[in-house]
Tab-separated table of C-alpha atoms in Angstrom:
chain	number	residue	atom	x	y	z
A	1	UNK	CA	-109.139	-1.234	58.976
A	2	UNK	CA	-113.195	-0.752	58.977
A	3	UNK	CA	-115.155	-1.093	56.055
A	4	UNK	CA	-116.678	2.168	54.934
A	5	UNK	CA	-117.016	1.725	51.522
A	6	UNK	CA	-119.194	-0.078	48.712
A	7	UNK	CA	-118.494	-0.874	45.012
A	8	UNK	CA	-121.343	-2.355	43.134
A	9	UNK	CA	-121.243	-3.656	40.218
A	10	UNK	CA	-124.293	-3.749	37.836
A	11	UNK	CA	-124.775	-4.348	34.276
A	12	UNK	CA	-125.713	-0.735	33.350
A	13	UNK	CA	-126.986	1.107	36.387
A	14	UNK	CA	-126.679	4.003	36.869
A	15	UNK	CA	-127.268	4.737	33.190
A	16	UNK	CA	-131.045	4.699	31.394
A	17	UNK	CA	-132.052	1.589	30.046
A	18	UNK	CA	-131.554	-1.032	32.659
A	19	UNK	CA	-132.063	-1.745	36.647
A	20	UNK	CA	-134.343	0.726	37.402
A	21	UNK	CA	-135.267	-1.086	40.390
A	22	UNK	CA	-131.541	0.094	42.314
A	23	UNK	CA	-132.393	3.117	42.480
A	24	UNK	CA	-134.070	3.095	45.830
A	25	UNK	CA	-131.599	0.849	47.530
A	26	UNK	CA	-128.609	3.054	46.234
A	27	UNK	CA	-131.052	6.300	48.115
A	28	UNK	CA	-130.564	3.759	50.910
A	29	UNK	CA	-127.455	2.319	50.748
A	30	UNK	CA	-125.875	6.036	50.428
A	31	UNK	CA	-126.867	6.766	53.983
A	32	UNK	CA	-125.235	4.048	55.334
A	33	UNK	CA	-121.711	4.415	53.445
A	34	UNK	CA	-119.155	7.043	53.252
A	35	UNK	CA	-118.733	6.374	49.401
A	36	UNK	CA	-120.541	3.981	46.794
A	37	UNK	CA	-118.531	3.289	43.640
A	38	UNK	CA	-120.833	2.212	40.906
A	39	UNK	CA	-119.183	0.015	37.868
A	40	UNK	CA	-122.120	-0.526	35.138
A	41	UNK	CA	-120.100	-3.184	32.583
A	42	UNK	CA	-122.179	-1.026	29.838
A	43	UNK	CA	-121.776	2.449	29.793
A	44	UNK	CA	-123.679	4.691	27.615
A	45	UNK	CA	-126.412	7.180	27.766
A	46	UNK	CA	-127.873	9.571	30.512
A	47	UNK	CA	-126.959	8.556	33.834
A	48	UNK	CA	-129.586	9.068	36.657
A	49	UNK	CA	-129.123	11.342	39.328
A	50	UNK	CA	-127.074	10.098	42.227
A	51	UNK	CA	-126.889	10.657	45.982
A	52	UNK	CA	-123.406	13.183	46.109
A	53	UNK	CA	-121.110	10.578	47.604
A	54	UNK	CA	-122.158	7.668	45.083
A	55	UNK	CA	-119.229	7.878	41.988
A	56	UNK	CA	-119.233	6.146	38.339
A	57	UNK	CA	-116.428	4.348	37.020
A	58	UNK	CA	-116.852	2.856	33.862
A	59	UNK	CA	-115.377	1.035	30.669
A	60	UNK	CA	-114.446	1.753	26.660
A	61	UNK	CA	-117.655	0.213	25.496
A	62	UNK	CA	-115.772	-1.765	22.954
A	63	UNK	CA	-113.175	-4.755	23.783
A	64	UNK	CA	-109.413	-4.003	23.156
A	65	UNK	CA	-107.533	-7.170	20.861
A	66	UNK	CA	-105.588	-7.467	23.817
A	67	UNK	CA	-108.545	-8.465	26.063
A	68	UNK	CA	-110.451	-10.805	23.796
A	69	UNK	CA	-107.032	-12.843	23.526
A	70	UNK	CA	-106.262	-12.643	27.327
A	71	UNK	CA	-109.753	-14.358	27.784
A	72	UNK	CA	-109.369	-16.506	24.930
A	73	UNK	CA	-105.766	-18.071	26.492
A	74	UNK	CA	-106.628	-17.702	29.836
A	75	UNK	CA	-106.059	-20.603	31.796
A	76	UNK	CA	-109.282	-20.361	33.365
A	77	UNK	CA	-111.317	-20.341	30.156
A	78	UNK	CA	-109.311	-23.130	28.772
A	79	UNK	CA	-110.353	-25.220	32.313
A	80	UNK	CA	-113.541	-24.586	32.347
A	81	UNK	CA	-114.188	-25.542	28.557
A	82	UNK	CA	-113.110	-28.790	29.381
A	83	UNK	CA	-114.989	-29.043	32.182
A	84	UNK	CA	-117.869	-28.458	30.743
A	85	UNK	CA	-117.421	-29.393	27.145
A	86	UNK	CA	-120.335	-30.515	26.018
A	87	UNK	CA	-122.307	-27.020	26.831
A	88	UNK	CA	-119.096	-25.363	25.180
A	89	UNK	CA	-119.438	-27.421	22.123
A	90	UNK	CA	-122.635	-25.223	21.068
A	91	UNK	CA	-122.094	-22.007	19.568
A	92	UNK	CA	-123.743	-20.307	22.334
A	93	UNK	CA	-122.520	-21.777	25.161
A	94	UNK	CA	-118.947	-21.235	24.070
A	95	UNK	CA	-120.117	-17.625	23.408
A	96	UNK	CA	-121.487	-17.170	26.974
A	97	UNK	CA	-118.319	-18.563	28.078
A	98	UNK	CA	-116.399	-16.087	26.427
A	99	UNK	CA	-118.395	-13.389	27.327
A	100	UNK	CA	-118.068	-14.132	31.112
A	101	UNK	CA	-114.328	-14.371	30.616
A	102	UNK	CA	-113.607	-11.251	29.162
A	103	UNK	CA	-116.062	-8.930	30.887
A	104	UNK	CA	-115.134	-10.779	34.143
A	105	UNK	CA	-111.283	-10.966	33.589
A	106	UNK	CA	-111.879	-6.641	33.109
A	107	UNK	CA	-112.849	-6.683	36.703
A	108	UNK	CA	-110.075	-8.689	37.808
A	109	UNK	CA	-107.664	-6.112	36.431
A	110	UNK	CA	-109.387	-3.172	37.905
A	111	UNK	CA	-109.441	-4.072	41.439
A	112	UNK	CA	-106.027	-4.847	40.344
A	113	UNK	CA	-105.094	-1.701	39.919
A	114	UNK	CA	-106.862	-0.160	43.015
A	115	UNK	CA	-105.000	0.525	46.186
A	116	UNK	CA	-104.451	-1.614	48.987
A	117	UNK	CA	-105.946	0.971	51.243
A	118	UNK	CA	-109.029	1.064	48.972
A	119	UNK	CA	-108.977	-3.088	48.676
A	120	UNK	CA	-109.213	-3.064	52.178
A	121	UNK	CA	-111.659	-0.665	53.440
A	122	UNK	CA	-114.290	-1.234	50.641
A	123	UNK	CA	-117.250	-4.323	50.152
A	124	UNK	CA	-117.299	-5.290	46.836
A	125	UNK	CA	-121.279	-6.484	45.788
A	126	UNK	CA	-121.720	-8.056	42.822
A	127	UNK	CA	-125.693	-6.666	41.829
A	128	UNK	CA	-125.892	-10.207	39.488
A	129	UNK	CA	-124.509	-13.610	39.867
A	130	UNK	CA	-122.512	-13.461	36.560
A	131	UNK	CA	-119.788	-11.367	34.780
A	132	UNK	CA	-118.821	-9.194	37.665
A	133	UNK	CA	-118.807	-11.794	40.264
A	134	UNK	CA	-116.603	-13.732	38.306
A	135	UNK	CA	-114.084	-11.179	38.110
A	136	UNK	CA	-114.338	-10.126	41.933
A	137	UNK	CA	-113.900	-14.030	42.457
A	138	UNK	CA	-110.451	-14.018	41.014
A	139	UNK	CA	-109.193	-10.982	42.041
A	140	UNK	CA	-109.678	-12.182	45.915
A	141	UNK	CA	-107.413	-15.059	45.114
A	142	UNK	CA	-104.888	-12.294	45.043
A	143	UNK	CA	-106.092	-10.358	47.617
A	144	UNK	CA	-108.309	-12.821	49.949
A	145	UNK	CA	-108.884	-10.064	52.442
A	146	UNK	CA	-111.648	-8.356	49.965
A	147	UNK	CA	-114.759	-8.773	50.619
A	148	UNK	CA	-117.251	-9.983	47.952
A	149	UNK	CA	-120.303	-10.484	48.186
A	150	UNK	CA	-122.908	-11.272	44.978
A	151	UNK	CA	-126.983	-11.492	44.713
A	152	UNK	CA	-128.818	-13.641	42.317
A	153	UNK	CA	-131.966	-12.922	40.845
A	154	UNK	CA	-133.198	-14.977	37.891
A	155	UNK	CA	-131.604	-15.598	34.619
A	156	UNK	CA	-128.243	-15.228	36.111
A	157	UNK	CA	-129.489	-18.156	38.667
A	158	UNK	CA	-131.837	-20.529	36.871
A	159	UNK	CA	-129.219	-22.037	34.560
A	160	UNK	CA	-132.059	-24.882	32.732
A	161	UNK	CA	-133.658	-21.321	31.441
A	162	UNK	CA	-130.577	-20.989	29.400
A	163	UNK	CA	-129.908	-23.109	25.929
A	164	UNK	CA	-127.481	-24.420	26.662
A	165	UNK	CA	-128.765	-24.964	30.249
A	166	UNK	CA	-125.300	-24.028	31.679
A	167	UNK	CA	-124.027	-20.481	33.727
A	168	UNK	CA	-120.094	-20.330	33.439
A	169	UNK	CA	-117.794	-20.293	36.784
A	170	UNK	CA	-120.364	-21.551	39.476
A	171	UNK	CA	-118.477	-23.594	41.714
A	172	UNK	CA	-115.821	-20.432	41.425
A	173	UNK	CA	-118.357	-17.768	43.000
A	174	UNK	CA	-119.806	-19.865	44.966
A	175	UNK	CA	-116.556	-21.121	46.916
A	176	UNK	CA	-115.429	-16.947	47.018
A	177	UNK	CA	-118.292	-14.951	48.240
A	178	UNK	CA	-118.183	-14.320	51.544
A	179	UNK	CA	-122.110	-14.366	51.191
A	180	UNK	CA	-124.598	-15.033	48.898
A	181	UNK	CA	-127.561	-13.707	48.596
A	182	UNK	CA	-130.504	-14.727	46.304
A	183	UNK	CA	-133.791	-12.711	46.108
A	184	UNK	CA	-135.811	-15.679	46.699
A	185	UNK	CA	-136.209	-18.752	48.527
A	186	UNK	CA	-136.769	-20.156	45.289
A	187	UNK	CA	-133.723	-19.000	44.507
A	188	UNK	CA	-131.698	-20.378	47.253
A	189	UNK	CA	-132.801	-24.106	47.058
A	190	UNK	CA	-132.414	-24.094	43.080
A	191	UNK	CA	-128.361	-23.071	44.335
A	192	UNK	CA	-128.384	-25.528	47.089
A	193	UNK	CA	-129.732	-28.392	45.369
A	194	UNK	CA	-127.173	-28.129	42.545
A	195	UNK	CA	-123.892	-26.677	44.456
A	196	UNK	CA	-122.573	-27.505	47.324
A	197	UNK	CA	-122.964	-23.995	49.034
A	198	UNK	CA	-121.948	-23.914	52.743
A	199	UNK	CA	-125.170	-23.053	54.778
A	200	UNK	CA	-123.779	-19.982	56.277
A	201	UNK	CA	-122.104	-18.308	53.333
A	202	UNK	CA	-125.828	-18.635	51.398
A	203	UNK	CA	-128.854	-16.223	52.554
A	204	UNK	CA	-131.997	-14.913	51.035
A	205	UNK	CA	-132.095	-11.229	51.229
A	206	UNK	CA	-135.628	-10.087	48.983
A	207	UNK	CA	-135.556	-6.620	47.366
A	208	UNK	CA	-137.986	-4.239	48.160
A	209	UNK	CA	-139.713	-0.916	47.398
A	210	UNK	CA	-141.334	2.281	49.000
A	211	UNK	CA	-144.581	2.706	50.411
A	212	UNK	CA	-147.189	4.340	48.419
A	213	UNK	CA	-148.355	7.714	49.781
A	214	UNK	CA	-152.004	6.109	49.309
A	215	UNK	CA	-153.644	2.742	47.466
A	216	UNK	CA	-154.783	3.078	43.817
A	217	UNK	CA	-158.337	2.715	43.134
A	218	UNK	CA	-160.258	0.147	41.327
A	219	UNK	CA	-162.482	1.869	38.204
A	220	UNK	CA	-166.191	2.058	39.089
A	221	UNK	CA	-166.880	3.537	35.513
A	222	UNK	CA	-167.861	0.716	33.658
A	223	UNK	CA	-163.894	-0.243	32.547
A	224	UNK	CA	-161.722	-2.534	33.736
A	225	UNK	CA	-157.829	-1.220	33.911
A	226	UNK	CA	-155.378	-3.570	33.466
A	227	UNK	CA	-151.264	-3.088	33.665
A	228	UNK	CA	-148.144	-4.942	32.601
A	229	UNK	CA	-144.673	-3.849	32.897
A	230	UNK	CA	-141.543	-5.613	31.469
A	231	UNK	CA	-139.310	-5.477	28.674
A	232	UNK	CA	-140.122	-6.652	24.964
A	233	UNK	CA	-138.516	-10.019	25.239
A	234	UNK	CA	-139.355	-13.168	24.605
A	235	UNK	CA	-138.934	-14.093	27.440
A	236	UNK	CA	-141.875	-11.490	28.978
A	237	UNK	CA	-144.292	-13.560	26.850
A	238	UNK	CA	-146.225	-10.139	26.398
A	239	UNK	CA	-147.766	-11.867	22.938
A	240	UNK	CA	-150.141	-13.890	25.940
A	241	UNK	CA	-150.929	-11.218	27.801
A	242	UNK	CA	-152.778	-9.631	24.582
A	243	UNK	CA	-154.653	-12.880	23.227
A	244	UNK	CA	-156.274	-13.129	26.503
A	245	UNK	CA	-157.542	-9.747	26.300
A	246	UNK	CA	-158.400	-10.071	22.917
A	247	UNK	CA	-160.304	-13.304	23.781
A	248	UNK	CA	-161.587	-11.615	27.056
A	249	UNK	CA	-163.202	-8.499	25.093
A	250	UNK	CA	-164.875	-11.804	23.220
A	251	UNK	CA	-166.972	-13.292	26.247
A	252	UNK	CA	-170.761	-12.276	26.120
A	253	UNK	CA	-170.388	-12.495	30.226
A	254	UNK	CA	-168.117	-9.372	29.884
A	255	UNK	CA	-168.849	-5.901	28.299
A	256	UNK	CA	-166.702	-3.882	30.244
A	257	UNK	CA	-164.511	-1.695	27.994
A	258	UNK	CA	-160.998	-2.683	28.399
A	259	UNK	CA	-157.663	-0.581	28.818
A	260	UNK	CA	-154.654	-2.002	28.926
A	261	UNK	CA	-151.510	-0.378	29.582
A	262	UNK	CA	-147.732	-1.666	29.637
A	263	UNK	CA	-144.842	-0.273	30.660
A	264	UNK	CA	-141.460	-1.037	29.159
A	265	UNK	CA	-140.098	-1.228	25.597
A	266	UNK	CA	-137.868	-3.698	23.649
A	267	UNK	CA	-136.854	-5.307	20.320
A	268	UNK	CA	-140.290	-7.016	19.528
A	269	UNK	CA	-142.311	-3.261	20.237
A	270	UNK	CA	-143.856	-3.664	16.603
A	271	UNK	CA	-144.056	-6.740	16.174
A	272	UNK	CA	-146.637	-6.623	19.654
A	273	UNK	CA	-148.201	-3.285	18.691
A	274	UNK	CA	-149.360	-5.278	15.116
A	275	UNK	CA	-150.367	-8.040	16.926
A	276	UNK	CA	-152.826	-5.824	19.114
A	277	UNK	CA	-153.746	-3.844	16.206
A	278	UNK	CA	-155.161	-6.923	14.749
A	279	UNK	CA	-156.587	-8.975	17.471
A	280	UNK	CA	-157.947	-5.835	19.915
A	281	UNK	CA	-161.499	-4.591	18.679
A	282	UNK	CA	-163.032	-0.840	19.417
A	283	UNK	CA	-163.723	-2.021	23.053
A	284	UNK	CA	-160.094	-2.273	23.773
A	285	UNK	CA	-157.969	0.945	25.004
A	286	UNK	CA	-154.206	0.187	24.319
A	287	UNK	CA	-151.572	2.270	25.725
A	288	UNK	CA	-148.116	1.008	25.047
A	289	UNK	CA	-145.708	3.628	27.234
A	290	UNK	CA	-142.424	2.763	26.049
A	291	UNK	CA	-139.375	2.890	28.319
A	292	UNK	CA	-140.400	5.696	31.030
A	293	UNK	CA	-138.843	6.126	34.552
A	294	UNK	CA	-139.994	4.066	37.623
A	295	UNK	CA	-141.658	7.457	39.100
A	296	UNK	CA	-143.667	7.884	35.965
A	297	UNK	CA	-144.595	4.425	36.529
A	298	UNK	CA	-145.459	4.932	40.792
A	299	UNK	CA	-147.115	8.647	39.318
A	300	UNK	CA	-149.460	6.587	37.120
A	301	UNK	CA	-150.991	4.521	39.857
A	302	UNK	CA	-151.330	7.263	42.677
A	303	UNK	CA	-153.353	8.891	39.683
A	304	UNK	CA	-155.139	6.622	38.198
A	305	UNK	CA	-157.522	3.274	39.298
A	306	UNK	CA	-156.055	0.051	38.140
A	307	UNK	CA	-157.998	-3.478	38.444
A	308	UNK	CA	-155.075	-5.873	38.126
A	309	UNK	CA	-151.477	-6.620	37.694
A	310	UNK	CA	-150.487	-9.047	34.659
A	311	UNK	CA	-147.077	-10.917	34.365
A	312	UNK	CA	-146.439	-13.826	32.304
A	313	UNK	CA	-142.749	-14.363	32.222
A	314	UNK	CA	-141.283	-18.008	31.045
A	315	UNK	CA	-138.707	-17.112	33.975
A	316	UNK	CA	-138.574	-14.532	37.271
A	317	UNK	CA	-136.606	-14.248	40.470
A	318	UNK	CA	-139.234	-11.989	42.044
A	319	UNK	CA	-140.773	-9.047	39.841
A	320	UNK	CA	-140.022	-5.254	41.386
A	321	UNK	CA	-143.040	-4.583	39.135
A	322	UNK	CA	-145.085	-6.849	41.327
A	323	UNK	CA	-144.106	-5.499	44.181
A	324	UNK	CA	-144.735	-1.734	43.381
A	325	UNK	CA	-148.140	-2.578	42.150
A	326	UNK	CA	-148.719	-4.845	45.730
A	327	UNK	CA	-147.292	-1.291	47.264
A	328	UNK	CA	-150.719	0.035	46.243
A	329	UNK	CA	-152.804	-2.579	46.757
A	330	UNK	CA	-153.193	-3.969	42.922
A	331	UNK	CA	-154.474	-7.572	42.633
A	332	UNK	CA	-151.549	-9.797	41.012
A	333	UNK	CA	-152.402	-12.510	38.116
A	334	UNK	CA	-148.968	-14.302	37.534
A	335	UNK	CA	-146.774	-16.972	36.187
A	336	UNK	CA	-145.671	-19.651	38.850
A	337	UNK	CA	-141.987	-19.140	37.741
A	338	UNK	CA	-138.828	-18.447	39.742
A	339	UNK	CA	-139.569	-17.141	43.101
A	340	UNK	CA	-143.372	-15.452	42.339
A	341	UNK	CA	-144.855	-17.951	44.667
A	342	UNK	CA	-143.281	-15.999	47.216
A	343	UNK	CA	-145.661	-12.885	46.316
A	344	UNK	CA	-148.349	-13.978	44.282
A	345	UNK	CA	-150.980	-16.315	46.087
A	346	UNK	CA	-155.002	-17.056	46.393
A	347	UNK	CA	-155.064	-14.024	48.870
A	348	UNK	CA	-153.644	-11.142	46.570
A	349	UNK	CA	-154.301	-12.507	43.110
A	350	UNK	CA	-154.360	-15.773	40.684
A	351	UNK	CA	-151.026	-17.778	39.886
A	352	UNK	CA	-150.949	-19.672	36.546
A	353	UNK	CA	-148.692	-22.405	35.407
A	354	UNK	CA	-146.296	-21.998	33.211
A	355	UNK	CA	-147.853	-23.560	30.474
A	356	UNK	CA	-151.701	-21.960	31.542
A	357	UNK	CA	-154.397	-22.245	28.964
A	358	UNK	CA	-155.614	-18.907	28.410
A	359	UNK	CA	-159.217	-19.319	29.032
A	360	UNK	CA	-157.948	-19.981	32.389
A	361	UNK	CA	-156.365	-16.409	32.567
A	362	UNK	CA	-159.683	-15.007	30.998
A	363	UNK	CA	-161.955	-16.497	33.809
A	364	UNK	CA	-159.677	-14.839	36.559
A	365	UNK	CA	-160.426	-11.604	34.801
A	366	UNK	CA	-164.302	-12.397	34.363
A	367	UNK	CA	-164.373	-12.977	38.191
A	368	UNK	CA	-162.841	-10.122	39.789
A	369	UNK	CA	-163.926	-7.778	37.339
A	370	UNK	CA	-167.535	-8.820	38.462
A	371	UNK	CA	-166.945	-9.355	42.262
A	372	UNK	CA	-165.916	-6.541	44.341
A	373	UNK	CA	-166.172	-8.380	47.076
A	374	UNK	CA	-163.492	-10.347	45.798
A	375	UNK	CA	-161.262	-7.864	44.389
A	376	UNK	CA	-161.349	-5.493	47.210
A	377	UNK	CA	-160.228	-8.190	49.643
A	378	UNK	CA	-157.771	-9.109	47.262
A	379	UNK	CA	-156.483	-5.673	47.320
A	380	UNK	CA	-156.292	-5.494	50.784
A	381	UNK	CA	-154.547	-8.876	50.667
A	382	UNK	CA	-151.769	-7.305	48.137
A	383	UNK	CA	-150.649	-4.366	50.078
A	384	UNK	CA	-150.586	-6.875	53.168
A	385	UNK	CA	-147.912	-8.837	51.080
A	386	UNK	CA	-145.764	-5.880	50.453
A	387	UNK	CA	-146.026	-4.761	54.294
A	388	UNK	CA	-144.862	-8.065	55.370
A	389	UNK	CA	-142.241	-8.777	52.797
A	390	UNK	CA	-141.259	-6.337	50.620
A	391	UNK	CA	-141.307	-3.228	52.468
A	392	UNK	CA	-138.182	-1.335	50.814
A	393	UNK	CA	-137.134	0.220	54.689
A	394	UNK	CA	-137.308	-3.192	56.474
A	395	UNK	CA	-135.768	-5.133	53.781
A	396	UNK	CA	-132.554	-2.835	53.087
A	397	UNK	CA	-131.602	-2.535	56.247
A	398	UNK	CA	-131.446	-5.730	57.405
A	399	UNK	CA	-129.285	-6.448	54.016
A	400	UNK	CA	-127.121	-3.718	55.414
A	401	UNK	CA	-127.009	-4.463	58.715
A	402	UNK	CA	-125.876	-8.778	57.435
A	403	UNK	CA	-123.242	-7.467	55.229
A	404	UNK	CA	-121.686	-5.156	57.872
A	405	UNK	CA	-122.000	-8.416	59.961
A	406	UNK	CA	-119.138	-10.338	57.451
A	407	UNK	CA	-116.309	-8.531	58.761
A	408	UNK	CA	-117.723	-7.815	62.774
């Protein structure tokens, strides 16, 4: 029987709030399939518009007694909490561990109840390396003709990012997937190096994103624009991004008014808007957007100049956001984290360690703001980037073309 179908699982998409970033490879993906089943693990909200053969299934958003003691008893819990006790022993490693169970054992009992007919004729593509593709991992012990395949990104790759540094079930995906496919090369030896991963069954496959319909300008008014876009986490590390502005609005070498704008919202929104409130003086612009869609997002830089791209993340696989500003030529400045390397380098922008002192941060800024030599080659070198590695067309269909390529 051919494979004509796709069910991807995600952690919310298609609902607001989450994933943005599938959007375009569902538009894609949709072309190429006679019928995409989406299965966000949470549910709830307004639910973006869809191509007419993509479909929604979804969950209660609340656990049933009878789940959360079928995960506590399960056999394969109980296994892997020995195995790995002493991450287990820690509140919130035997917490993650729990969580994986449950949410993955409610995958395992919906493919279970699916038809053979649908088993068989569908790819099953776990969007993250976690809670789904555990569950598509067990069910193909009872039916080892489906076909599963899973990417990995960041957090659900990198396990030392976690405390503690441990990601429940690895060795299980890993030995099921018919492929694997991390979004960064980065990604791929961190897997390798720690699992034994069979060389064939692993693959990177990047994500990608649309051309612009033309490059964003860089302000000749006197300002210099600069744009962030991520959640409110911690882990974002957005508290940075604003004492090096604050300390760059300091510098007699720079009297340029400033305006900053970042996308994306989250649960430390006020505690970052009182931070800029007291550190920014009058010749800082802040504009903090809060959660908009991705096309507000590609509107605002087809209208508007923008000087630079800031990301200082503790942990990545490869920012989207990086590689829509790169789509219109916006100079990068980024964390050396996860797979950024891959986009970020000398010819496009500045990479920073981890751990960067910000004056180093506030000299990058000092010297493209005041070389346009510099940033306009820089420019030219981002939009190079996303031609060669990130174009959205190119990089979907060859992920299309591999997975097709499992069962040929």
């Amino acid at each position: 029987m051919s494979i004509r179908n796709l069910v991807i699982f995600t952690e919310r998409f298609p609902y607001y709030g989450g994933e943005q970033f599938l959007e375009l490879e569902i538009e894609y993906l949709a072309n190429k399939f006679e019928k995409i089943i989406l299965v966000p693990r949470i549910a709830s909200g307004n639910v973006r518009k869809l191509p007419q053969n993509v479909f929604i299934s979804s969950f209660s958003p609340r656990l049933s007694l009878y789940e959360i003691l079928s995960a506590i008893f399960d056999k394969n819990f109980i296994l892997e909490a020995v195995k790995h006790w002493k991450a287990v022993s820690s509140p919130k490693g035997a917490y993650r561990l729990f969580n994986f169970t449950v949410y993955g054992k409610r995958i395992q009992r919906w493919i279970g109840r699916l038809s053979p007919e649908i088993v068989n004729s569908a790819y099953f593509y776990s969007y993250w390396m976690s809670h789904a593709a555990i569950g598509v991992a067990w069910a193909k012990k009872s039916e080892p003709k489906l076909s599963f395949i899973t990417r990995g990104h960041g957090w659900d790759v990198y396990s030392h990012i976690h405390n503690p540094p441990y990601l429940p079930f690895r060795s299980l995906i890993f030995d099921s997937a018919d492929r694997i496919y991390p979004i960064s090369q980065a990604g791929l030896n961190y897997i390798c190096e720690r699992n034994f991963v069979l060389p064939d069954k692993i693959k990177v496959a990047r994500l990608g994103v649309a051309k612009s319909r033309h490059l964003t300008k860089r302000s000749d008014d006197g300002v210099f624009r600069i744009v962030s876009c991520s959640s409110m986490i911690t882990l974002k590390r957005i508290e940075i991004i604003i004492r090096i502005i604050s300390q760059l609005s300091q510098r007699r070498e720079f009297s340029k008014k400033i305006i900053w704008t970042h996308f994306g919202d989250g649960p430390l929104h006020d505690e970052l808007v009182s931070l800029a409130n007291r550190l920014f003086t009058n010749q800082i612009e802040c504009v903090f957007t809060g959660n908009v869609k991705n096309a507000e997002v590609l509107k605002f830089y087809t209208e508007n100049p923008v000087d630079i791209f800031i990301n200082t993340s503790s942990s990545e696989g490869i920012p989207v956001s990086i590689m829509e500003a790169q789509a219109f030529g916006i100079p990068v400045m980024a964390t050396n984290v996860g797979g950024v390397s891959e986009i970020v380098d000398e010819n496009n922008g500045f990479l920073l360690d981890i751990d960067f002192e910000i004056e180093e941060a506030v000299q990058n800024f000092i010297k493209i703001s005041s070389d346009s030599f510099l940033m306009d080659n820089l420019r030219r070198g981002s939009f190079a980037m996303w031609a060669s590695h990130y174009d959205a067309a190119n990089n979907y269909e060859d992920f299309y073309h591999d997975i097709v390529s499992l069962v040929t």
